[in-house]
Amino acid sequence: MTAFLMPLLITALLGSVPIFVALGGAVLCSMLLFTPLDPMVLVQRAFAGIDKFALMSMPFFIFAANVMDRGGLSTRILKWTKSLVGARSGGLAYTTQFTCMVFGSLCGSSPATVVAMGRLLYPELRAEGYGQSFAAGLVTSAGSVSLIIPPSITLIMYAAVTGVSVGSLFMAGISAGIVYGLANVVYIWFYLRRHPAKTSAPSTWAQVWRQTVESAWSLLTPVIILGGIYCGVFTPTEAAGVSVVYCLFVGMFIYREINLKDLMDVCLRSAVTCAQVLILVAMAQSFGWFLTVARIPQTVTAAVISSVKSPLVFIALVNAILLIVGMFMEGLAAIVILGPLFFTIGTSLGIDPLHLGIIMVSNLALGNFTPPFGLNLFVASSVTGLSLSEVIGASAKFILVAIGGLLVISYCPPLSTFLAGWVYGS
């Protein structure tokens, strides 16, 4: 059965068949040919796969991200960040990275961050004399940190398939996301030593204060979301709902940049995005269930444990596999398919589930801008107006930089666990 299932799936993916069709079709064909199971079971497992409490937060965070984009919250965050670091040599490049990190902590979506920030910052980077390749690569890669910094939809998915606490994962994602983002900051610093950029006039304390006041409503969003979760005021799912209400209130009544017509458009865009994500999750869950029925995870786990005794070797193996998988598969599907498998093996080798989750999500964040199918590459191509091949070339150096950050995260477990242990006492 395995000899039929996996080649069929790989062939479908290489043939550009939509991922959810490839997953569901491979399972359906295998069920019909090799099992007595009724095909209706596939439908039942698909619905069961998205009937999870942790997934309830996903549509809310997607909706909140679209509201922030349309409601002017992202623009004000950009202006605030620029007032802090824009006066440095190459300040706009640093602004791009830090703004993507802040915006990522609000929306939890890497493509949404590339769209929102790329639309604003790419023209400015080019206008200030940054090379086309550097500007495009920075915009494409900087948005990937959204998968790690909470509230991350990918972290929520890992929690759903492994049972790890969402709150602990969010806390672990803060420190790891900062390390991942700082890898780009280090590269920007080296780049600017060879390619000096324009320096803006330094912001006065009065200007910084004014921008802080103007952006205060936007900057309160992560405080409300993360502060509410960590203080026990509400669960991550409830925090997602609160973020939607808060962002709507600010966008419609404080900044007044969203009217009823805009709200309908935001609702439509969010519904389409949710449908695309959830049908993928449903089929991926069905695929994962069928793998379990076929005892593939158990067989692979036994084989790996018998040959891999060292946690360090296993982490290297996970990194290698996910770097390849991330080139072809969307992060949520990869988490659903491989998460339970790696979780079982990792815990048997004594690896902290929080650390393992951060390693997986960091790999998949990198996969968002690795060719040939990294989603950020396609999004950045449409935002910048460059061809896909140009965006891929522009991202090459940033991919190497991100791999360096990934290795630091992978082999320094306290980066992923110390905040969660400090907050939750474990």
Short mmCIF file of C-alpha atoms in Angstrom, two decimals:
data_model
loop_
_atom_site.label_atom_id
_atom_site.label_comp_id
_atom_site.label_asym_id
_atom_site.label_seq_id
_atom_site.Cartn_x
_atom_site.Cartn_y
_atom_site.Cartn_z
CA MET A 1 0.00 0.00 0.00
CA THR A 2 2.81 2.40 0.92
CA ALA A 3 4.54 1.69 -2.39
CA PHE A 4 1.38 2.93 -4.14
CA LEU A 5 0.29 5.78 -1.85
CA MET A 6 3.50 7.82 -1.63
CA PRO A 7 4.51 7.66 -5.33
CA LEU A 8 0.96 8.64 -6.29
CA LEU A 9 1.06 11.64 -3.94
CA ILE A 10 4.51 12.75 -5.12
CA THR A 11 3.52 12.39 -8.77
CA ALA A 12 0.40 14.48 -8.22
CA LEU A 13 2.36 17.21 -6.41
CA LEU A 14 5.04 17.32 -9.11
CA GLY A 15 2.26 17.51 -11.69
CA SER A 16 1.00 20.75 -10.09
CA VAL A 17 -2.21 19.14 -8.87
CA PRO A 18 -3.69 21.25 -6.03
CA ILE A 19 -2.31 19.97 -2.74
CA PHE A 20 -5.70 19.18 -1.18
CA VAL A 21 -6.70 17.21 -4.31
CA ALA A 22 -3.39 15.32 -4.28
CA LEU A 23 -3.77 14.40 -0.60
CA GLY A 24 -7.43 13.40 -0.82
CA GLY A 25 -7.05 11.67 -4.18
CA ALA A 26 -4.09 9.56 -3.03
CA VAL A 27 -6.03 8.42 0.05
CA LEU A 28 -9.22 7.70 -1.93
CA CYS A 29 -7.41 5.61 -4.55
CA SER A 30 -5.55 3.65 -1.89
CA MET A 31 -8.75 3.03 0.07
CA LEU A 32 -10.57 1.74 -3.01
CA LEU A 33 -7.74 -0.53 -4.13
CA PHE A 34 -6.32 -1.88 -0.89
CA THR A 35 -8.94 -1.64 1.88
CA PRO A 36 -12.57 -2.62 2.44
CA LEU A 37 -13.31 0.84 3.90
CA ASP A 38 -16.26 2.82 2.61
CA PRO A 39 -15.07 5.96 0.74
CA MET A 40 -17.47 7.98 2.92
CA VAL A 41 -14.97 7.47 5.73
CA LEU A 42 -12.67 9.88 3.91
CA VAL A 43 -15.32 12.60 4.09
CA GLN A 44 -15.99 11.87 7.75
CA ARG A 45 -12.30 12.07 8.61
CA ALA A 46 -11.98 15.32 6.66
CA PHE A 47 -14.71 16.97 8.72
CA ALA A 48 -13.33 15.47 11.92
CA GLY A 49 -9.94 16.91 11.03
CA ILE A 50 -11.19 20.49 11.17
CA ASP A 51 -13.49 19.92 14.14
CA LYS A 52 -10.82 21.05 16.60
CA PHE A 53 -11.10 23.78 19.20
CA ALA A 54 -7.60 25.12 18.46
CA LEU A 55 -8.54 25.73 14.82
CA MET A 56 -11.38 28.08 15.80
CA SER A 57 -8.83 30.87 16.28
CA MET A 58 -7.51 30.60 12.72
CA PRO A 59 -10.40 32.37 10.89
CA PHE A 60 -10.38 35.14 13.47
CA PHE A 61 -6.66 35.82 13.10
CA ILE A 62 -6.97 35.80 9.30
CA PHE A 63 -9.89 38.24 9.53
CA ALA A 64 -7.96 40.45 11.97
CA ALA A 65 -4.96 40.56 9.61
CA ASN A 66 -7.13 41.76 6.73
CA VAL A 67 -8.81 44.35 8.95
CA MET A 68 -5.42 45.68 10.05
CA ASP A 69 -4.28 45.96 6.45
CA ARG A 70 -7.40 47.80 5.30
CA GLY A 71 -7.91 49.80 8.49
CA GLY A 72 -4.56 51.59 8.51
CA LEU A 73 -3.06 49.81 11.51
CA SER A 74 -0.16 48.41 9.49
CA THR A 75 0.68 51.82 8.00
CA ARG A 76 0.93 53.41 11.43
CA ILE A 77 3.11 50.60 12.74
CA LEU A 78 5.45 51.23 9.80
CA LYS A 79 5.67 54.96 10.57
CA TRP A 80 6.35 54.25 14.26
CA THR A 81 9.14 51.77 13.47
CA LYS A 82 10.68 54.16 10.95
CA SER A 83 10.78 56.92 13.55
CA LEU A 84 12.82 54.64 15.83
CA VAL A 85 15.43 53.23 13.43
CA GLY A 86 14.98 55.18 10.20
CA ALA A 87 17.76 57.66 10.97
CA ARG A 88 20.48 54.99 11.03
CA SER A 89 22.54 54.33 7.93
CA GLY A 90 20.29 51.96 6.02
CA GLY A 91 17.51 52.73 8.45
CA LEU A 92 14.79 51.81 5.94
CA ALA A 93 16.19 48.29 5.60
CA TYR A 94 16.14 47.85 9.38
CA THR A 95 12.66 49.39 9.41
CA THR A 96 11.47 46.79 6.90
CA GLN A 97 12.73 43.89 9.03
CA PHE A 98 11.43 45.20 12.36
CA THR A 99 8.08 46.26 10.90
CA CYS A 100 7.56 42.78 9.46
CA MET A 101 8.33 41.31 12.88
CA VAL A 102 5.82 43.62 14.59
CA PHE A 103 3.16 43.15 11.92
CA GLY A 104 3.76 39.40 11.98
CA SER A 105 2.99 39.43 15.70
CA LEU A 106 -0.36 40.95 14.83
CA CYS A 107 -1.56 38.90 11.88
CA GLY A 108 0.24 35.54 12.16
CA SER A 109 0.33 35.13 8.37
CA SER A 110 3.52 35.27 6.31
CA PRO A 111 1.91 35.98 2.89
CA ALA A 112 -0.29 38.66 4.46
CA THR A 113 2.81 40.31 5.92
CA VAL A 114 4.58 40.27 2.54
CA VAL A 115 1.54 41.80 0.84
CA ALA A 116 0.91 44.49 3.46
CA MET A 117 4.54 45.47 4.06
CA GLY A 118 5.84 44.85 0.54
CA ARG A 119 3.23 47.12 -0.97
CA LEU A 120 4.36 49.93 1.34
CA LEU A 121 8.11 49.35 1.69
CA TYR A 122 9.40 47.96 -1.63
CA PRO A 123 8.82 51.23 -3.55
CA GLU A 124 10.46 53.18 -0.71
CA LEU A 125 13.49 50.87 -0.66
CA ARG A 126 13.97 51.33 -4.39
CA ALA A 127 13.47 55.09 -4.14
CA GLU A 128 16.22 55.33 -1.53
CA GLY A 129 18.70 53.58 -3.79
CA TYR A 130 18.62 50.00 -2.55
CA GLY A 131 19.33 47.45 -5.24
CA GLN A 132 16.39 45.65 -6.79
CA SER A 133 17.69 42.26 -5.70
CA PHE A 134 18.30 43.30 -2.09
CA ALA A 135 14.96 45.09 -1.74
CA ALA A 136 12.96 42.20 -3.21
CA GLY A 137 14.85 39.58 -1.19
CA LEU A 138 14.40 41.51 2.05
CA VAL A 139 10.64 41.97 1.57
CA THR A 140 10.22 38.31 0.59
CA SER A 141 12.20 36.89 3.51
CA ALA A 142 11.28 39.33 6.29
CA GLY A 143 7.62 38.30 6.20
CA SER A 144 8.44 34.65 6.92
CA VAL A 145 9.05 35.41 10.60
CA SER A 146 5.25 35.64 10.97
CA LEU A 147 5.11 31.84 11.12
CA ILE A 148 7.17 31.84 14.32
CA ILE A 149 6.19 34.98 16.22
CA PRO A 150 2.76 34.54 17.86
CA PRO A 151 -0.09 34.48 17.13
CA SER A 152 1.12 32.03 14.49
CA ILE A 153 -1.44 29.92 12.63
CA THR A 154 1.25 27.29 12.05
CA LEU A 155 1.97 27.04 15.78
CA ILE A 156 -1.75 26.65 16.41
CA MET A 157 -1.80 23.78 13.92
CA TYR A 158 1.16 22.09 15.62
CA ALA A 159 -0.69 22.36 18.92
CA ALA A 160 -3.81 20.85 17.34
CA VAL A 161 -2.04 17.75 16.00
CA THR A 162 0.26 17.10 18.98
CA GLY A 163 -1.67 18.34 22.01
CA VAL A 164 1.06 20.77 23.11
CA SER A 165 -0.20 23.91 24.87
CA VAL A 166 -0.87 26.80 22.48
CA GLY A 167 0.10 29.32 25.14
CA SER A 168 3.47 27.63 25.74
CA LEU A 169 4.13 27.49 22.00
CA PHE A 170 3.30 31.17 21.65
CA MET A 171 5.74 32.04 24.41
CA ALA A 172 8.44 29.86 22.84
CA GLY A 173 7.81 31.52 19.50
CA ILE A 174 8.62 34.99 20.85
CA SER A 175 12.29 34.33 21.62
CA ALA A 176 12.83 32.05 18.62
CA GLY A 177 11.17 34.55 16.29
CA ILE A 178 13.44 37.33 17.55
CA VAL A 179 16.53 35.18 16.89
CA TYR A 180 15.25 34.26 13.43
CA GLY A 181 14.58 37.92 12.61
CA LEU A 182 17.94 39.09 13.99
CA ALA A 183 19.72 36.83 11.49
CA ASN A 184 18.42 39.15 8.75
CA VAL A 185 19.46 42.19 10.79
CA VAL A 186 23.04 40.88 10.93
CA TYR A 187 23.04 40.36 7.16
CA ILE A 188 21.64 43.86 6.60
CA TRP A 189 24.50 45.27 8.67
CA PHE A 190 27.13 43.46 6.58
CA TYR A 191 25.37 44.43 3.35
CA LEU A 192 25.33 48.11 4.30
CA ARG A 193 29.08 48.08 4.99
CA ARG A 194 29.63 47.33 1.29
CA HIS A 195 26.64 49.25 -0.07
CA PRO A 196 26.16 52.41 2.03
CA ALA A 197 22.60 53.69 1.92
CA LYS A 198 21.01 57.07 2.39
CA THR A 199 20.55 58.28 5.93
CA SER A 200 17.36 60.07 6.85
CA ALA A 201 17.32 63.01 9.22
CA PRO A 202 17.17 61.65 12.78
CA SER A 203 13.82 61.79 14.48
CA THR A 204 13.58 64.07 17.46
CA TRP A 205 12.16 62.79 20.71
CA ALA A 206 9.08 64.90 19.98
CA GLN A 207 8.62 63.18 16.60
CA VAL A 208 9.09 59.73 18.13
CA TRP A 209 6.56 60.58 20.81
CA ARG A 210 4.08 61.87 18.22
CA GLN A 211 4.39 58.70 16.14
CA THR A 212 4.02 56.60 19.29
CA VAL A 213 0.83 58.44 20.22
CA GLU A 214 -0.56 58.14 16.67
CA SER A 215 0.27 54.41 16.59
CA ALA A 216 -0.79 53.65 20.14
CA TRP A 217 -4.07 52.01 19.13
CA SER A 218 -2.21 49.76 16.66
CA LEU A 219 0.54 48.89 19.12
CA LEU A 220 -1.99 47.89 21.74
CA THR A 221 -3.11 44.96 19.57
CA PRO A 222 -0.26 42.55 20.51
CA VAL A 223 -0.46 43.74 24.11
CA ILE A 224 -4.15 42.78 24.25
CA ILE A 225 -3.69 39.47 22.41
CA LEU A 226 -0.55 38.17 24.12
CA GLY A 227 -1.08 39.91 27.45
CA GLY A 228 -4.59 38.50 27.72
CA ILE A 229 -3.39 34.98 26.97
CA TYR A 230 -0.42 35.01 29.35
CA CYS A 231 -2.32 36.71 32.16
CA GLY A 232 -5.06 34.10 31.91
CA VAL A 233 -7.78 36.57 30.93
CA PHE A 234 -8.77 34.55 27.88
CA THR A 235 -7.68 31.54 25.83
CA PRO A 236 -5.85 31.90 22.49
CA THR A 237 -9.14 31.22 20.69
CA GLU A 238 -10.93 33.91 22.68
CA ALA A 239 -7.96 36.22 22.09
CA ALA A 240 -8.46 35.80 18.33
CA GLY A 241 -12.08 36.92 18.64
CA VAL A 242 -11.09 39.85 20.84
CA SER A 243 -8.46 40.91 18.28
CA VAL A 244 -11.10 41.03 15.54
CA VAL A 245 -13.46 43.18 17.60
CA TYR A 246 -10.64 45.48 18.68
CA CYS A 247 -9.20 45.92 15.16
CA LEU A 248 -12.66 46.58 13.73
CA PHE A 249 -13.31 49.19 16.42
CA VAL A 250 -10.00 50.95 15.73
CA GLY A 251 -10.30 50.75 11.94
CA MET A 252 -13.92 51.92 11.79
CA PHE A 253 -14.27 54.36 14.68
CA ILE A 254 -10.77 55.57 15.63
CA TYR A 255 -8.91 55.75 12.31
CA ARG A 256 -12.14 55.71 10.24
CA GLU A 257 -10.50 54.02 7.27
CA ILE A 258 -13.03 51.18 6.98
CA ASN A 259 -16.62 51.74 5.86
CA LEU A 260 -19.35 49.16 5.38
CA LYS A 261 -18.35 48.52 1.77
CA ASP A 262 -14.74 47.92 2.82
CA LEU A 263 -15.94 45.64 5.61
CA MET A 264 -17.82 43.46 3.12
CA ASP A 265 -14.69 43.19 0.98
CA VAL A 266 -12.58 42.26 4.02
CA CYS A 267 -15.13 39.60 5.00
CA LEU A 268 -15.08 38.13 1.50
CA ARG A 269 -11.28 38.02 1.32
CA SER A 270 -11.08 36.44 4.76
CA ALA A 271 -13.72 33.83 3.91
CA VAL A 272 -11.86 32.82 0.74
CA THR A 273 -8.56 32.54 2.62
CA CYS A 274 -10.16 30.50 5.40
CA ALA A 275 -11.77 28.16 2.87
CA GLN A 276 -8.43 27.63 1.13
CA VAL A 277 -6.66 26.88 4.41
CA LEU A 278 -9.32 24.68 5.97
CA ILE A 279 -9.89 22.43 2.94
CA LEU A 280 -6.15 21.85 2.92
CA VAL A 281 -6.20 21.06 6.63
CA ALA A 282 -9.16 18.71 6.19
CA MET A 283 -7.46 16.69 3.46
CA ALA A 284 -4.14 16.70 5.26
CA GLN A 285 -5.81 15.37 8.41
CA SER A 286 -7.43 12.61 6.34
CA PHE A 287 -4.05 11.77 4.85
CA GLY A 288 -2.48 11.64 8.30
CA TRP A 289 -5.28 9.39 9.54
CA PHE A 290 -4.80 7.00 6.63
CA LEU A 291 -1.06 6.85 7.26
CA THR A 292 -1.84 5.80 10.82
CA VAL A 293 -4.31 3.16 9.64
CA ALA A 294 -1.63 1.81 7.31
CA ARG A 295 0.81 1.85 10.26
CA ILE A 296 3.32 3.90 8.27
CA PRO A 297 4.23 6.27 11.15
CA GLN A 298 4.73 3.35 13.53
CA THR A 299 6.96 1.58 11.02
CA VAL A 300 9.01 4.68 10.27
CA THR A 301 9.29 5.51 13.99
CA ALA A 302 10.60 2.05 14.80
CA ALA A 303 13.10 2.24 11.93
CA VAL A 304 14.36 5.68 12.91
CA ILE A 305 14.63 4.90 16.62
CA SER A 306 16.59 1.74 15.84
CA SER A 307 19.08 3.68 13.69
CA VAL A 308 19.12 7.15 15.30
CA LYS A 309 20.05 7.24 18.97
CA SER A 310 21.25 10.82 19.29
CA PRO A 311 18.79 13.75 19.66
CA LEU A 312 21.29 15.97 17.81
CA VAL A 313 21.35 13.63 14.83
CA PHE A 314 17.57 13.43 14.85
CA ILE A 315 17.29 17.25 14.84
CA ALA A 316 19.67 17.39 11.88
CA LEU A 317 17.50 14.79 10.13
CA VAL A 318 14.33 16.79 10.86
CA ASN A 319 15.95 19.94 9.48
CA ALA A 320 17.07 18.18 6.30
CA ILE A 321 13.66 16.61 5.69
CA LEU A 322 11.69 19.79 6.37
CA LEU A 323 13.98 21.96 4.26
CA ILE A 324 13.17 19.69 1.33
CA VAL A 325 9.48 19.33 2.19
CA GLY A 326 9.16 23.10 2.63
CA MET A 327 10.24 23.61 -0.97
CA PHE A 328 7.19 21.77 -2.23
CA MET A 329 4.51 21.76 0.45
CA GLU A 330 2.60 24.45 2.32
CA GLY A 331 3.51 24.69 6.00
CA LEU A 332 0.13 23.73 7.46
CA ALA A 333 -0.03 20.54 5.40
CA ALA A 334 3.53 19.63 6.37
CA ILE A 335 2.73 20.11 10.07
CA VAL A 336 -0.37 17.93 9.85
CA ILE A 337 1.40 15.14 7.97
CA LEU A 338 4.79 15.14 9.68
CA GLY A 339 4.00 16.71 13.06
CA PRO A 340 2.62 13.59 14.79
CA LEU A 341 5.41 11.45 13.33
CA PHE A 342 8.25 13.72 14.44
CA PHE A 343 6.53 14.34 17.78
CA THR A 344 6.43 10.62 18.56
CA ILE A 345 10.06 10.04 17.63
CA GLY A 346 11.31 13.27 19.24
CA THR A 347 9.67 12.67 22.60
CA SER A 348 11.00 9.11 22.65
CA LEU A 349 14.50 10.60 22.26
CA GLY A 350 13.92 13.10 25.06
CA ILE A 351 13.50 16.22 22.91
CA ASP A 352 11.24 18.89 24.44
CA PRO A 353 7.99 19.07 22.42
CA LEU A 354 8.12 22.88 22.53
CA HIS A 355 11.62 22.92 21.10
CA LEU A 356 10.66 20.40 18.42
CA GLY A 357 7.62 22.47 17.43
CA ILE A 358 9.70 25.63 17.08
CA ILE A 359 12.28 23.77 14.96
CA MET A 360 9.54 22.50 12.65
CA VAL A 361 7.84 25.86 12.29
CA SER A 362 11.18 27.66 11.73
CA ASN A 363 11.97 25.25 8.91
CA LEU A 364 8.59 25.85 7.35
CA ALA A 365 9.03 29.61 7.73
CA LEU A 366 12.15 29.22 5.61
CA GLY A 367 10.15 27.05 3.22
CA ASN A 368 7.85 29.99 2.59
CA PHE A 369 10.49 31.62 0.40
CA THR A 370 12.45 28.67 -0.98
CA PRO A 371 11.91 27.64 -4.59
CA PRO A 372 10.14 26.20 -6.40
CA PHE A 373 6.82 26.56 -4.55
CA GLY A 374 7.47 28.94 -1.64
CA LEU A 375 4.26 30.97 -1.34
CA ASN A 376 6.08 34.21 -0.46
CA LEU A 377 7.92 34.03 -3.78
CA PHE A 378 4.67 34.20 -5.74
CA VAL A 379 3.22 36.88 -3.48
CA ALA A 380 6.39 39.00 -3.69
CA SER A 381 6.42 38.63 -7.46
CA SER A 382 2.95 40.14 -7.69
CA VAL A 383 3.73 42.90 -5.18
CA THR A 384 7.08 43.96 -6.69
CA GLY A 385 6.22 43.38 -10.35
CA LEU A 386 9.33 41.21 -10.81
CA SER A 387 9.33 37.83 -12.50
CA LEU A 388 9.36 34.72 -10.34
CA SER A 389 12.92 33.88 -11.41
CA GLU A 390 14.09 37.37 -10.37
CA VAL A 391 12.47 37.02 -6.94
CA ILE A 392 14.04 33.58 -6.47
CA GLY A 393 17.48 34.97 -7.32
CA ALA A 394 16.95 37.90 -4.96
CA SER A 395 16.04 35.55 -2.10
CA ALA A 396 19.06 33.24 -2.44
CA LYS A 397 21.35 35.03 0.06
CA PHE A 398 18.50 35.51 2.51
CA ILE A 399 17.83 31.76 2.39
CA LEU A 400 21.41 31.09 3.51
CA VAL A 401 21.05 33.67 6.28
CA ALA A 402 17.80 32.07 7.47
CA ILE A 403 19.48 28.65 7.55
CA GLY A 404 22.06 30.13 9.91
CA GLY A 405 19.31 31.41 12.20
CA LEU A 406 17.59 28.03 11.99
CA LEU A 407 20.72 26.21 13.14
CA VAL A 408 21.05 28.53 16.15
CA ILE A 409 17.41 27.85 17.09
CA SER A 410 17.80 24.10 16.53
CA TYR A 411 20.86 23.58 18.70
CA CYS A 412 20.13 26.07 21.49
CA PRO A 413 17.00 24.60 23.14
CA PRO A 414 16.77 27.28 25.89
CA LEU A 415 15.93 29.83 23.19
CA SER A 416 12.66 27.97 22.67
CA THR A 417 11.89 26.90 26.22
CA PHE A 418 13.08 29.43 28.78
CA LEU A 419 10.24 31.94 28.34
CA ALA A 420 7.58 29.22 28.49
CA GLY A 421 9.24 27.75 31.57
CA TRP A 422 9.44 31.16 33.22
CA VAL A 423 5.80 32.02 32.56
CA TYR A 424 4.23 28.60 33.11
CA GLY A 425 6.71 27.24 35.61
CA SER A 426 7.60 24.13 33.63
#
